[in-house]
Amino acid sequence: MAGSAAAATGPKAGDFCTSADLGKRRPVVKTAFVEPTITHFKGYYITAGSTGSQTVTVKNETTITVEVGLDVKLSAEFGSELLGKVGASVGLSVKTTASATSSETQTITWDFRNPGHYGLYQGTRKITGEYASLNCNRVVQSSGTVSTQWVERPGSTYTTFSTIEEGAVRCEDTVPADSIMRKAQEHLGCKIAPSDKSARKALKPAVTPSKFGPLDPGTLPPGFTCDTPSSGAYAAARRTPESPNRSSSTARPANA
């Protein structure tokens, strides 16, 4: 699920604000991308005669930290409000306070009723995207009068995640293409049907072009060139701070 996500409530750019709002800012969700993500995993083989309840230790694969921009503390008046709007836009319950998935090993107890190769996992849906902010500023109108209006300013990116899911899956199991279970099957090394791969690609958000657009080489003065993404001038690395949050749970379904 991806694309533009208009805020359900709140002011819009150009709306009038009051003198009491001067200096305040409100978040605007621009895009939202939901990606099933495996946080803990272990491949486990059950031989004939060894079925039944098994407790398996799964190791950390990745840690997701909630952040708005590079802020992992999340101010209630902006960061939490933004992520609340993100959850509403994608229809998921998401973390709106400082939090992170566990970076430690976890144990899963499962009732294996059939022999075979299983992928035991913990995972969640990682939600990322871009946001902007509305600032209440004084604006000079064409008539020369001054009014207070909400003005949109550039923002940055955000990251959050939904509820934690755990379970066991086999390659033989039929699961939705955009599910956490399917991600676990990929970790297990299962072959994925081409039709399913196409379905997952359709979930990716369209690339938003720069507001300035690409430069036309024909408009450049002689002797000038433009950097391209392949030149390395655009290379950037974004840190992902980790804040371990230990949690452990046990699940036991009726059928493996």
XYZ file of N, CA and C in Angstrom:
768
model
N 0.844 -1.171 0.000
C 0.000 0.000 0.000
C 0.882 1.224 0.000
N 0.674 2.127 -0.952
C 1.568 3.267 -1.039
C 0.884 4.390 -1.753
N 1.567 5.553 -1.771
C 1.048 6.672 -2.521
C 0.745 7.837 -1.633
N 0.030 8.835 -2.187
C -0.312 10.010 -1.418
C -1.298 9.658 -0.340
N -1.130 10.271 0.823
C -2.009 10.004 1.946
C -2.412 11.333 2.548
N -3.548 11.838 2.155
C -3.994 13.132 2.658
C -4.465 12.982 4.090
N -4.174 13.955 4.904
C -4.601 13.920 6.293
C -6.112 14.026 6.349
N -6.710 13.175 7.192
C -8.160 13.154 7.309
C -8.666 14.412 7.998
N -7.898 14.926 8.922
C -8.307 16.113 9.652
C -7.140 17.072 9.738
N -7.448 18.302 10.153
C -6.380 19.274 10.331
C -6.371 20.305 9.228
N -5.597 21.367 9.405
C -5.548 22.447 8.416
C -4.854 22.033 7.135
N -5.085 22.814 6.100
C -4.428 22.615 4.811
C -3.657 23.874 4.460
N -2.695 23.715 3.574
C -1.901 24.873 3.145
C -2.816 25.940 2.579
N -2.653 27.167 3.044
C -3.488 28.270 2.584
C -4.607 28.620 3.531
N -4.949 27.681 4.439
C -5.987 27.975 5.423
C -5.500 29.063 6.374
N -6.435 29.857 6.876
C -6.072 30.888 7.846
C -5.835 30.255 9.212
N -4.880 30.803 9.949
C -4.629 30.377 11.313
C -4.758 31.589 12.225
N -4.764 31.371 13.522
C -4.946 32.458 14.466
C -3.600 32.894 15.028
N -3.613 34.027 15.696
C -2.376 34.525 16.297
C -1.849 33.553 17.341
N -2.761 32.769 17.948
C -2.339 31.779 18.940
C -1.577 30.629 18.295
N -1.747 30.444 16.971
C -1.060 29.357 16.264
C 0.308 29.776 15.724
N 0.631 31.059 15.811
C 1.903 31.526 15.275
C 3.076 30.754 15.882
N 3.969 30.272 15.019
C 5.123 29.505 15.486
C 4.858 28.024 15.621
N 3.607 27.612 15.501
C 3.280 26.191 15.619
C 3.395 25.518 14.255
N 3.538 24.202 14.265
C 3.571 23.447 13.022
C 2.759 22.182 13.169
N 2.166 21.743 12.064
C 1.342 20.540 12.024
C 1.862 19.612 10.933
N 1.823 18.304 11.169
C 2.375 17.367 10.185
C 1.425 17.088 9.024
N 2.009 16.803 7.881
C 1.260 16.410 6.684
C 1.895 15.145 6.124
N 1.142 14.075 5.977
C 1.647 12.826 5.400
C 1.625 12.958 3.882
N 2.787 12.801 3.258
C 2.881 12.906 1.805
C 2.804 11.538 1.129
N 3.555 10.560 1.632
C 3.520 9.211 1.080
C 3.614 8.197 2.212
N 3.154 6.983 1.954
C 3.234 5.895 2.933
C 3.478 4.588 2.186
N 4.426 3.813 2.640
C 4.793 2.540 2.009
C 4.815 1.462 3.079
N 4.006 0.427 2.908
C 3.914 -0.671 3.871
C 4.696 -1.868 3.348
N 5.646 -2.356 4.134
C 6.494 -3.470 3.709
C 6.554 -4.549 4.792
N 6.019 -5.748 4.528
C 6.186 -6.845 5.487
C 7.669 -7.105 5.717
N 8.077 -7.199 6.978
C 9.493 -7.317 7.323
C 9.699 -8.397 8.373
N 10.674 -9.261 8.162
C 11.030 -10.289 9.136
C 12.052 -9.711 10.104
N 11.749 -9.760 11.390
C 12.693 -9.266 12.402
C 13.503 -10.400 13.027
N 12.920 -11.609 13.123
C 13.611 -12.775 13.684
C 13.262 -13.995 12.844
N 14.246 -14.902 12.657
C 13.981 -16.051 11.785
C 14.908 -17.218 12.126
N 14.390 -18.434 11.846
C 15.217 -19.639 11.899
C 14.554 -20.717 11.059
N 15.352 -21.350 10.174
C 14.869 -22.506 9.452
C 14.941 -23.721 10.372
N 13.896 -24.554 10.355
C 13.815 -25.674 11.304
C 13.255 -26.889 10.579
N 13.981 -28.009 10.676
C 13.531 -29.230 9.996
C 13.002 -30.234 11.015
N 11.801 -30.719 10.748
C 11.154 -31.707 11.606
C 11.168 -33.057 10.896
N 11.802 -34.033 11.487
C 11.841 -35.375 10.897
C 10.627 -36.172 11.342
N 10.324 -37.223 10.603
C 9.205 -38.096 10.976
C 9.463 -38.701 12.352
N 8.477 -38.662 13.210
C 8.620 -39.206 14.548
C 9.032 -38.184 15.583
N 9.417 -36.960 15.128
C 9.828 -35.935 16.089
C 8.852 -34.763 16.129
N 7.623 -34.977 15.611
C 6.629 -33.913 15.635
C 6.120 -33.695 17.055
N 5.372 -32.615 17.216
C 4.857 -32.265 18.536
C 5.333 -30.876 18.928
N 5.167 -30.543 20.180
C 5.539 -29.218 20.664
C 7.057 -29.065 20.691
N 7.549 -28.006 20.050
C 8.981 -27.728 20.001
C 9.206 -26.256 20.350
N 10.229 -25.972 21.124
C 10.608 -24.593 21.436
C 11.868 -24.259 20.664
N 11.771 -23.247 19.815
C 12.851 -22.905 18.897
C 13.327 -21.481 19.179
N 14.629 -21.294 19.167
C 15.209 -19.960 19.342
C 15.421 -19.336 17.974
N 14.827 -18.166 17.752
C 14.972 -17.465 16.476
C 15.895 -16.263 16.686
N 16.771 -16.035 15.718
C 17.764 -14.962 15.838
C 17.292 -13.686 15.151
N 17.811 -12.559 15.624
C 17.457 -11.260 15.076
C 17.972 -11.094 13.650
N 17.089 -10.678 12.753
C 17.439 -10.409 11.369
C 17.586 -8.907 11.120
N 16.671 -8.126 11.682
C 16.712 -6.675 11.523
C 15.972 -6.019 12.673
N 16.331 -4.795 12.975
C 15.674 -4.033 14.028
C 15.077 -2.768 13.425
N 13.813 -2.524 13.690
C 13.124 -1.347 13.183
C 12.949 -0.356 14.324
N 13.404 0.859 14.125
C 13.295 1.910 15.132
C 12.344 2.990 14.645
N 11.419 3.378 15.491
C 10.492 4.456 15.149
C 11.257 5.777 15.138
N 11.085 6.541 14.070
C 11.738 7.837 14.001
C 11.010 8.754 13.035
N 11.109 10.025 13.302
C 10.587 11.070 12.418
C 11.764 11.971 12.089
N 12.167 12.001 10.828
C 13.431 12.626 10.477
C 14.533 11.779 11.084
N 15.371 12.363 11.905
C 16.369 11.607 12.656
C 16.050 11.624 14.144
N 14.817 11.984 14.472
C 14.398 12.082 15.864
C 13.766 10.770 16.302
N 14.379 10.100 17.277
C 13.826 8.851 17.802
C 13.114 9.079 19.132
N 13.081 10.343 19.592
C 12.408 10.652 20.854
C 10.938 10.985 20.639
N 10.607 11.518 19.494
C 9.239 11.801 19.076
C 8.499 12.773 19.990
N 8.413 14.002 19.580
C 7.631 14.975 20.325
C 6.151 14.679 20.132
N 5.399 14.734 21.218
C 3.984 14.390 21.159
C 3.204 15.337 20.259
N 3.611 16.603 20.218
C 2.853 17.582 19.459
C 3.114 17.508 17.957
N 4.136 16.806 17.514
C 4.372 16.692 16.079
C 4.600 15.248 15.652
N 5.635 14.606 16.210
C 5.977 13.247 15.789
C 4.855 12.249 16.008
N 4.278 12.255 17.201
C 3.203 11.298 17.492
C 1.961 11.599 16.664
N 1.684 12.894 16.460
C 0.531 13.261 15.631
C 0.736 12.790 14.196
N 1.961 12.970 13.681
C 2.267 12.522 12.326
C 2.038 11.029 12.180
N 2.595 10.235 13.094
C 2.485 8.776 12.971
C 1.051 8.310 13.186
N 0.296 9.042 13.988
C -1.123 8.722 14.124
C -1.850 8.893 12.797
N -1.494 9.949 12.059
C -2.084 10.161 10.742
C -1.608 9.101 9.747
N -0.352 8.660 9.898
C 0.169 7.599 9.030
C -0.646 6.324 9.227
N -0.876 5.950 10.496
C -1.660 4.750 10.775
C -3.046 4.822 10.180
N -3.677 5.998 10.281
C -5.016 6.162 9.718
C -4.990 6.061 8.197
N -3.928 6.561 7.570
C -3.852 6.561 6.112
C -3.643 5.165 5.541
N -2.966 4.288 6.277
C -2.714 2.935 5.769
C -3.632 1.902 6.402
N -4.454 2.320 7.358
C -5.408 1.409 7.983
C -4.779 0.395 8.909
N -3.702 0.789 9.600
C -3.022 -0.113 10.518
C -2.816 0.566 11.862
N -2.708 -0.249 12.903
C -2.318 0.261 14.215
C -0.801 0.318 14.235
N -0.240 1.522 14.363
C 1.214 1.686 14.292
C 1.738 2.308 15.573
N 3.033 2.171 15.791
C 3.684 2.774 16.954
C 3.771 4.283 16.751
N 3.300 5.026 17.750
C 3.333 6.480 17.664
C 4.209 7.087 18.754
N 4.896 6.238 19.505
C 5.817 6.710 20.539
C 7.190 6.082 20.306
N 8.195 6.570 21.014
C 9.551 6.036 20.865
C 9.544 4.537 21.132
N 10.000 3.762 20.182
C 9.943 2.305 20.307
C 10.839 1.662 19.261
N 11.123 0.375 19.442
C 11.912 -0.393 18.469
C 11.575 -1.863 18.632
N 11.681 -2.613 17.553
C 11.514 -4.054 17.654
C 12.718 -4.634 18.386
N 12.550 -5.804 18.956
C 13.617 -6.414 19.735
C 14.824 -6.744 18.866
N 16.010 -6.519 19.408
C 17.251 -6.876 18.704
C 17.865 -8.142 19.303
N 17.168 -8.777 20.230
C 17.677 -9.966 20.900
C 17.018 -11.225 20.353
N 17.577 -12.371 20.668
C 16.979 -13.635 20.239
C 15.639 -13.829 20.943
N 14.751 -14.559 20.291
C 13.417 -14.823 20.831
C 13.157 -16.322 20.796
N 12.223 -16.782 21.588
C 11.842 -18.195 21.559
C 10.391 -18.323 21.112
N 10.157 -19.287 20.252
C 8.803 -19.574 19.765
C 8.504 -21.045 20.042
N 7.408 -21.316 20.698
C 6.964 -22.687 20.946
C 5.840 -22.987 19.970
N 6.027 -24.062 19.183
C 5.067 -24.372 18.122
C 4.721 -25.854 18.147
N 3.504 -26.158 17.756
C 3.042 -27.542 17.717
C 3.163 -28.058 16.275
N 4.227 -28.807 15.990
C 4.473 -29.326 14.647
C 3.794 -30.682 14.502
N 2.842 -30.778 13.606
C 2.083 -32.017 13.451
C 2.495 -32.819 12.223
N 3.327 -32.196 11.362
C 3.782 -32.898 10.164
C 5.285 -32.707 9.999
N 5.995 -33.728 9.526
C 7.425 -33.551 9.265
C 7.622 -32.607 8.091
N 8.785 -31.966 8.025
C 9.062 -31.073 6.915
C 9.964 -29.927 7.326
N 10.237 -29.047 6.378
C 11.112 -27.902 6.571
C 10.251 -26.672 6.863
N 10.449 -26.047 8.019
C 9.657 -24.903 8.448
C 10.532 -23.657 8.585
N 9.903 -22.529 8.387
C 10.534 -21.257 8.713
C 9.809 -20.657 9.897
N 10.487 -20.537 11.029
C 9.891 -19.912 12.203
C 10.303 -18.446 12.231
N 9.354 -17.573 12.505
C 9.638 -16.150 12.327
C 8.881 -15.273 13.326
N 9.434 -14.108 13.522
C 8.712 -12.977 14.073
C 8.860 -11.862 13.049
N 7.812 -11.100 12.865
C 7.877 -10.034 11.884
C 6.820 -8.986 12.134
N 6.832 -7.968 11.312
C 5.877 -6.874 11.436
C 5.747 -6.199 10.084
N 4.938 -5.191 10.015
C 4.821 -4.390 8.797
C 5.527 -3.060 9.049
N 6.583 -2.831 8.310
C 7.346 -1.587 8.425
C 6.700 -0.539 7.532
N 6.451 0.626 8.088
C 5.810 1.704 7.329
C 6.780 2.869 7.227
N 7.085 3.257 6.002
C 7.997 4.372 5.763
C 7.356 5.336 4.771
N 7.874 6.547 4.745
C 7.345 7.515 3.793
C 7.929 8.893 4.027
N 7.299 9.876 3.415
C 7.745 11.257 3.529
C 6.648 12.111 4.140
N 7.060 13.165 4.811
C 6.100 14.090 5.398
C 6.557 15.517 5.155
N 5.625 16.445 5.301
C 5.929 17.871 5.273
C 5.325 18.477 6.530
N 5.520 19.763 6.723
C 4.926 20.410 7.886
C 4.217 21.683 7.461
N 3.145 22.012 8.177
C 2.442 23.271 7.978
C 2.824 24.198 9.118
N 3.331 25.353 8.773
C 3.711 26.350 9.776
C 2.763 27.540 9.693
N 2.340 28.024 10.848
C 1.493 29.208 10.889
C 2.399 30.439 10.819
N 2.323 31.175 9.701
C 3.179 32.328 9.471
C 2.357 33.547 9.066
N 2.951 34.706 9.206
C 2.350 35.933 8.682
C 2.650 36.017 7.183
N 1.616 36.267 6.403
C 1.748 36.307 4.947
C 1.234 37.651 4.441
N 2.005 38.303 3.591
C 1.599 39.571 2.986
C 0.737 39.266 1.765
N -0.494 39.746 1.762
C -1.404 39.525 0.650
C -1.108 40.506 -0.481
N -1.692 40.245 -1.657
C -1.483 41.121 -2.817
C -1.985 42.536 -2.564
N -2.953 42.655 -1.649
C -3.502 43.974 -1.322
C -2.592 44.762 -0.391
N -1.565 44.093 0.132
C -0.655 44.742 1.060
C -0.970 44.462 2.514
N -2.124 43.849 2.763
C -2.486 43.494 4.133
C -1.726 42.245 4.560
N -1.620 42.072 5.861
C -0.919 40.908 6.414
C -1.919 40.012 7.125
N -1.868 38.716 6.826
C -2.738 37.746 7.489
C -1.900 36.581 7.986
N -2.474 35.757 8.833
C -1.779 34.555 9.319
C -2.355 33.342 8.601
N -1.489 32.555 7.965
C -1.915 31.398 7.186
C -1.001 30.208 7.464
N -1.541 29.001 7.187
C -0.736 27.783 7.253
C 0.044 27.667 5.950
N 1.348 27.607 6.065
C 2.238 27.527 4.899
C 2.988 26.199 4.952
N 2.974 25.462 3.847
C 3.660 24.163 3.824
C 5.153 24.349 3.665
N 5.896 23.647 4.520
C 7.356 23.674 4.482
C 7.880 22.261 4.215
N 9.103 22.146 3.683
C 9.680 20.813 3.455
C 9.804 20.038 4.761
N 9.702 18.739 4.665
C 9.848 17.876 5.837
C 11.002 16.898 5.652
N 10.737 15.643 5.927
C 11.775 14.628 5.812
C 11.084 13.264 5.683
N 11.709 12.233 6.217
C 11.156 10.881 6.149
C 10.802 10.383 7.546
N 9.973 9.356 7.600
C 9.589 8.755 8.872
C 9.636 7.230 8.751
N 9.693 6.573 9.900
C 9.643 5.111 9.974
C 8.846 4.712 11.197
N 7.967 3.748 11.049
C 7.271 3.172 12.188
C 6.933 1.721 11.836
N 6.262 1.019 12.730
C 5.899 -0.370 12.442
C 4.597 -0.717 13.149
N 3.976 -1.807 12.701
C 2.691 -2.231 13.256
C 2.915 -3.343 14.279
N 1.869 -4.097 14.568
C 1.941 -5.146 15.583
C 2.888 -6.267 15.164
N 3.446 -6.944 16.157
C 4.377 -8.056 15.919
C 3.586 -9.336 15.660
N 4.008 -10.070 14.639
C 3.390 -11.360 14.308
C 4.454 -12.445 14.379
N 4.084 -13.619 14.843
C 5.033 -14.734 14.836
C 4.320 -15.996 14.390
N 5.086 -16.958 13.887
C 4.478 -18.189 13.415
C 5.487 -19.099 12.745
N 4.963 -20.120 12.077
C 5.767 -21.088 11.337
C 5.114 -21.292 9.979
N 5.923 -21.394 8.925
C 5.383 -21.538 7.584
C 6.257 -22.501 6.794
N 5.654 -23.225 5.849
C 6.377 -24.119 4.954
C 6.248 -23.615 3.528
N 7.104 -24.103 2.643
C 7.002 -23.725 1.231
C 5.691 -24.207 0.630
N 5.157 -25.310 1.162
C 3.923 -25.862 0.616
C 2.696 -25.028 0.974
N 2.816 -24.138 1.948
C 1.664 -23.346 2.391
C 1.355 -22.243 1.383
N 0.067 -22.024 1.125
C -0.378 -20.938 0.259
C -0.700 -19.724 1.122
N 0.026 -18.647 0.898
C -0.135 -17.454 1.726
C -0.261 -16.220 0.823
N -0.844 -15.126 1.323
C -0.970 -13.905 0.515
C 0.404 -13.362 0.097
N 0.467 -12.774 -1.107
C 1.746 -12.302 -1.659
C 2.351 -11.163 -0.847
N 1.520 -10.356 -0.170
C 2.039 -9.199 0.559
C 2.049 -9.434 2.068
N 2.128 -10.696 2.472
C 2.047 -11.029 3.898
C 3.428 -11.232 4.513
N 3.463 -11.189 5.843
C 4.696 -11.486 6.577
C 5.075 -12.949 6.368
N 4.068 -13.825 6.257
C 4.331 -15.241 5.999
C 5.081 -15.442 4.688
N 4.723 -14.670 3.654
C 5.422 -14.792 2.375
C 6.876 -14.361 2.520
N 7.138 -13.301 3.290
C 8.514 -12.895 3.545
C 9.288 -14.016 4.236
N 8.618 -14.724 5.153
C 9.264 -15.839 5.843
C 9.576 -16.960 4.855
N 8.680 -17.204 3.893
C 8.948 -18.209 2.870
C 10.169 -17.823 2.032
N 10.325 -16.533 1.750
C 11.502 -16.079 0.998
C 12.774 -16.330 1.799
N 12.715 -16.075 3.114
C 13.867 -16.349 3.967
C 14.185 -17.841 3.995
N 13.140 -18.646 3.894
C 13.317 -20.100 3.914
C 13.904 -20.613 2.604
N 13.832 -19.802 1.554
C 14.372 -20.204 0.253
C 13.338 -20.809 -0.664
N 12.072 -20.572 -0.385
C 11.009 -21.115 -1.231
C 10.995 -20.418 -2.587
N 10.619 -21.138 -3.625
C 10.490 -20.559 -4.944
C 9.195 -19.744 -4.981
N 9.292 -18.504 -5.494
C 8.141 -17.612 -5.541
C 7.634 -17.538 -6.976
N 6.326 -17.740 -7.163
C 5.746 -17.689 -8.499
C 5.894 -16.288 -9.082
N 6.162 -16.169 -10.392
C 6.329 -14.857 -11.023
C 5.137 -13.938 -10.794
N 3.923 -14.495 -10.790
C 2.733 -13.664 -10.600
C 2.748 -13.008 -9.238
N 3.261 -13.726 -8.228
C 3.336 -13.162 -6.887
C 4.359 -12.044 -6.836
N 5.482 -12.209 -7.541
C 6.502 -11.169 -7.551
C 5.942 -9.884 -8.168
N 5.145 -10.033 -9.238
C 4.557 -8.860 -9.863
C 3.618 -8.150 -8.913
N 2.892 -8.935 -8.108
C 1.961 -8.346 -7.152
C 2.704 -7.532 -6.109
N 3.879 -8.015 -5.686
C 4.635 -7.284 -4.673
C 5.201 -5.998 -5.251
N 5.640 -6.039 -6.530
C 6.188 -4.838 -7.139
C 5.128 -3.754 -7.248
N 3.862 -4.167 -7.431
C 2.793 -3.190 -7.578
C 2.548 -2.416 -6.301
N 3.054 -2.918 -5.164
C 2.853 -2.247 -3.894
C 3.833 -1.100 -3.690
N 4.902 -1.047 -4.475
C 5.915 -0.023 -4.257
C 5.401 1.337 -4.726
N 5.700 2.397 -3.968
C 5.218 3.717 -4.363
C 5.947 4.245 -5.585
N 5.242 5.059 -6.345
C 5.884 5.669 -7.498
C 6.945 6.653 -7.025
N 8.011 6.777 -7.793
C 9.081 7.702 -7.433
C 8.586 9.130 -7.639
N 8.719 9.956 -6.623
C 8.308 11.346 -6.720
C 9.464 12.168 -7.275
N 9.297 12.800 -8.437
C 10.408 13.557 -9.023
C 10.702 14.805 -8.214
N 11.906 15.308 -8.349
C 12.278 16.551 -7.696
C 11.386 17.671 -8.190
N 11.033 18.607 -7.301
C 10.174 19.719 -7.712
C 10.862 20.600 -8.746
N 12.193 20.505 -8.830
C 12.912 21.285 -9.806
C 12.966 20.584 -11.159
N 12.769 19.254 -11.160
C 12.809 18.505 -12.394
C 14.224 18.337 -12.910
N 14.422 17.434 -13.872
C 15.766 17.237 -14.424
C 16.176 18.422 -15.292
N 17.455 18.712 -15.328
C 17.968 19.790 -16.166
C 18.106 19.313 -17.604
N 17.736 20.150 -18.534
C 17.909 19.857 -19.951
C 19.349 20.192 -20.332
N 20.154 19.185 -20.734
C 21.558 19.469 -21.078
C 21.690 20.564 -22.128
N 20.648 20.714 -22.979
C 20.727 21.715 -24.028
C 20.673 23.140 -23.512
N 20.256 23.309 -22.250
C 20.146 24.651 -21.682
C 21.402 25.061 -20.936
N 22.393 24.151 -20.801
C 23.595 24.455 -20.042
C 24.600 25.228 -20.897
N 25.319 26.183 -20.278
C 26.360 26.914 -21.026
C 27.469 25.968 -21.464
N 28.196 26.303 -22.506
C 29.304 25.443 -22.970
C 30.317 25.213 -21.849
N 30.769 23.952 -21.746
C 31.788 23.639 -20.747
C 31.218 23.167 -19.425
N 29.860 23.218 -19.239
C 29.243 22.778 -17.988
C 28.602 21.413 -18.197
N 28.658 20.603 -17.165
C 28.029 19.283 -17.192
C 27.224 19.110 -15.928
N 26.325 18.094 -15.936
C 25.501 17.778 -14.763
C 25.967 16.471 -14.155
N 25.952 16.396 -12.814
C 26.176 15.119 -12.154
C 24.983 14.218 -12.416
N 25.223 12.928 -12.486
C 24.148 11.951 -12.614
C 24.179 11.037 -11.415
N 23.048 10.335 -11.147
C 23.051 9.420 -10.004
C 24.187 8.419 -10.036
N 24.659 8.056 -11.257
C 25.727 7.054 -11.348
C 27.095 7.641 -11.068
N 27.183 8.989 -10.980
C 28.494 9.597 -10.777
C 28.941 9.534 -9.340
N 28.047 9.201 -8.470
C 28.391 9.108 -7.057
C 28.113 10.385 -6.309
N 27.731 11.459 -7.007
C 27.499 12.739 -6.341
C 26.252 12.694 -5.487
N 25.375 11.729 -5.790
C 24.127 11.666 -5.043
C 24.140 10.588 -3.967
N 25.281 9.914 -3.810
C 25.324 8.817 -2.843
C 25.135 9.356 -1.445
N 24.320 8.673 -0.665
C 24.080 9.103 0.716
C 23.798 7.886 1.559
N 24.108 7.989 2.819
C 23.827 6.883 3.738
C 22.998 7.419 4.865
N 21.986 6.663 5.266
C 21.087 7.107 6.321
C 21.221 6.176 7.506
N 21.543 6.729 8.634
C 21.737 5.897 9.803
C 20.401 5.368 10.294
N 20.436 4.216 10.894
C 19.261 3.625 11.503
C 19.600 3.301 12.940
N 19.317 4.230 13.851
C 19.668 3.980 15.249
C 18.893 2.815 15.802
N 19.525 2.115 16.687
C 18.883 0.959 17.285
C 18.638 1.210 18.765
N 17.489 0.800 19.213
C 17.132 0.936 20.622
C 16.441 -0.341 21.054
N 17.208 -1.348 21.517
C 16.614 -2.655 21.814
C 15.426 -2.531 22.752
N 14.434 -3.309 22.447
C 13.238 -3.337 23.279
C 12.854 -4.791 23.466
N 13.290 -5.406 24.503
C 13.156 -6.832 24.708
C 11.694 -7.225 24.851
N 11.311 -8.214 24.064
C 9.972 -8.763 24.212
C 10.017 -10.209 23.781
N 9.146 -11.014 24.317
C 9.103 -12.431 23.962
C 7.683 -12.910 24.081
N 7.294 -13.787 23.199
C 5.925 -14.299 23.248
C 5.915 -15.737 22.797
N 4.847 -16.418 23.063
C 4.694 -17.825 22.719
C 3.391 -17.994 21.972
N 3.420 -18.732 20.873
C 2.208 -18.959 20.100
C 2.063 -20.446 19.866
N 0.842 -20.929 19.913
C 0.571 -22.344 19.690
C -0.760 -22.455 18.952
N -0.707 -22.591 17.586
C -1.951 -22.703 16.828
C -2.510 -24.118 16.897
N -3.723 -24.275 16.377
C -4.349 -25.584 16.347
C -3.687 -26.460 15.295
N -3.252 -25.835 14.180
C -2.618 -26.609 13.106
C -1.347 -25.923 12.678
N -0.279 -26.683 12.405
C 0.994 -26.134 11.926
C 0.878 -25.855 10.456
